[in-house]
Amino acid sequence: DGKGFRVTDGFMTTRENPFGSGGATPHYAIDIINVSNISYVDHAGKIIRQGNPPGNIVSVYPGIVIEKEFDDRYGNYITLKHELSKELAAMYPEATAWASFYAHMESESPLKNGFYINANQKLGVIGDTGFSTGPHLHFEIRIYEKSGIYKDDTGRYNKINPFPSQE
């Protein structure tokens, strides 16, 4: 329901490097933190939770676990593949599938590849694994299509904005 959570970094074509090392790169995802459990922010700007849990990660839509791994960039992550609705197929006529991607999880998800997941089912806990600036969820929506610029075991995909403008 979003209560107690805040988007700290949005979907953008250019984002200044959050580690202060210079340069700019795209951020084709949104980053979400749990603000309801922050005890305080210290003088250096570091979030202090004092033993409060960072929060649960839940599925945005029913789907099947297609990948759960660890890598240096995303830390612990999980990917769910979802049924392609008529509405999404109309928006992306070349789409063959879509997936949601959840990264920087505190630990490996206990869910197994091939498991069916309901909407709002717990996938894991918000963490700080991989190349991260602090505990948060890195969340992506991926549309699989032949013209995709990224590639994984499912196929080629593009990352789309989870919060498109409602113009």
mmCIF file of N, CA and C in Angstrom, residues 59-65 80-83 98 100 102 115-121:
data_model
loop_
_atom_site.group_PDB
_atom_site.id
_atom_site.type_symbol
_atom_site.label_atom_id
_atom_site.label_comp_id
_atom_site.label_asym_id
_atom_site.label_seq_id
_atom_site.Cartn_x
_atom_site.Cartn_y
_atom_site.Cartn_z
ATOM 1 N N SER A 59 5.750 -8.928 -4.085
ATOM 2 C CA SER A 59 5.499 -8.966 -5.522
ATOM 3 C C SER A 59 4.437 -7.946 -5.911
ATOM 4 N N VAL A 60 4.657 -7.280 -7.038
ATOM 5 C CA VAL A 60 3.687 -6.296 -7.520
ATOM 6 C C VAL A 60 2.545 -6.938 -8.308
ATOM 7 N N TYR A 61 2.744 -8.200 -8.723
ATOM 8 C CA TYR A 61 1.766 -8.849 -9.612
ATOM 9 C C TYR A 61 2.009 -10.352 -9.531
ATOM 10 N N PRO A 62 0.996 -11.187 -9.753
ATOM 11 C CA PRO A 62 1.237 -12.637 -9.744
ATOM 12 C C PRO A 62 2.241 -13.021 -10.831
ATOM 13 N N GLY A 63 3.070 -14.016 -10.552
ATOM 14 C CA GLY A 63 4.063 -14.445 -11.538
ATOM 15 C C GLY A 63 4.825 -15.665 -11.081
ATOM 16 N N ILE A 64 5.845 -16.001 -11.851
ATOM 17 C CA ILE A 64 6.675 -17.170 -11.597
ATOM 18 C C ILE A 64 8.120 -16.724 -11.407
ATOM 19 N N VAL A 65 8.782 -17.262 -10.386
ATOM 20 C CA VAL A 65 10.197 -16.962 -10.157
ATOM 21 C C VAL A 65 10.990 -17.554 -11.321
ATOM 22 N N LEU A 80 10.681 -12.032 -11.403
ATOM 23 C CA LEU A 80 9.410 -12.725 -11.603
ATOM 24 C C LEU A 80 8.899 -12.444 -13.004
ATOM 25 N N LYS A 81 8.473 -13.489 -13.701
ATOM 26 C CA LYS A 81 7.865 -13.349 -15.029
ATOM 27 C C LYS A 81 6.356 -13.360 -14.857
ATOM 28 N N HIS A 82 5.669 -12.466 -15.592
ATOM 29 C CA HIS A 82 4.228 -12.284 -15.437
ATOM 30 C C HIS A 82 3.494 -12.527 -16.752
ATOM 31 N N GLU A 83 2.215 -12.829 -16.626
ATOM 32 C CA GLU A 83 1.372 -13.022 -17.803
ATOM 33 C C GLU A 83 1.212 -11.695 -18.529
ATOM 34 N N TRP A 98 6.627 -9.986 -19.820
ATOM 35 C CA TRP A 98 7.154 -8.915 -18.969
ATOM 36 C C TRP A 98 7.550 -9.508 -17.630
ATOM 37 N N SER A 100 9.156 -8.420 -13.406
ATOM 38 C CA SER A 100 9.541 -7.450 -12.380
ATOM 39 C C SER A 100 10.826 -7.942 -11.732
ATOM 40 N N TYR A 102 13.708 -7.251 -8.562
ATOM 41 C CA TYR A 102 13.863 -6.706 -7.212
ATOM 42 C C TYR A 102 15.301 -6.964 -6.761
ATOM 43 N N PHE A 115 8.584 -21.372 -8.843
ATOM 44 C CA PHE A 115 7.481 -21.175 -7.886
ATOM 45 C C PHE A 115 6.523 -20.126 -8.418
ATOM 46 N N TYR A 116 5.219 -20.368 -8.237
ATOM 47 C CA TYR A 116 4.196 -19.373 -8.557
ATOM 48 C C TYR A 116 4.060 -18.445 -7.357
ATOM 49 N N ILE A 117 4.007 -17.135 -7.613
ATOM 50 C CA ILE A 117 3.942 -16.112 -6.569
ATOM 51 C C ILE A 117 2.665 -15.297 -6.768
ATOM 52 N N ASN A 118 1.945 -15.039 -5.699
ATOM 53 C CA ASN A 118 0.764 -14.173 -5.749
ATOM 54 C C ASN A 118 1.179 -12.715 -5.617
ATOM 55 N N ALA A 119 0.299 -11.806 -6.022
ATOM 56 C CA ALA A 119 0.530 -10.383 -5.785
ATOM 57 C C ALA A 119 0.611 -10.159 -4.281
ATOM 58 N N ASN A 120 1.491 -9.274 -3.859
ATOM 59 C CA ASN A 120 1.719 -8.912 -2.455
ATOM 60 C C ASN A 120 2.315 -10.029 -1.611
ATOM 61 N N GLN A 121 2.841 -11.072 -2.247
ATOM 62 C CA GLN A 121 3.512 -12.140 -1.503
ATOM 63 C C GLN A 121 4.935 -11.714 -1.192
#
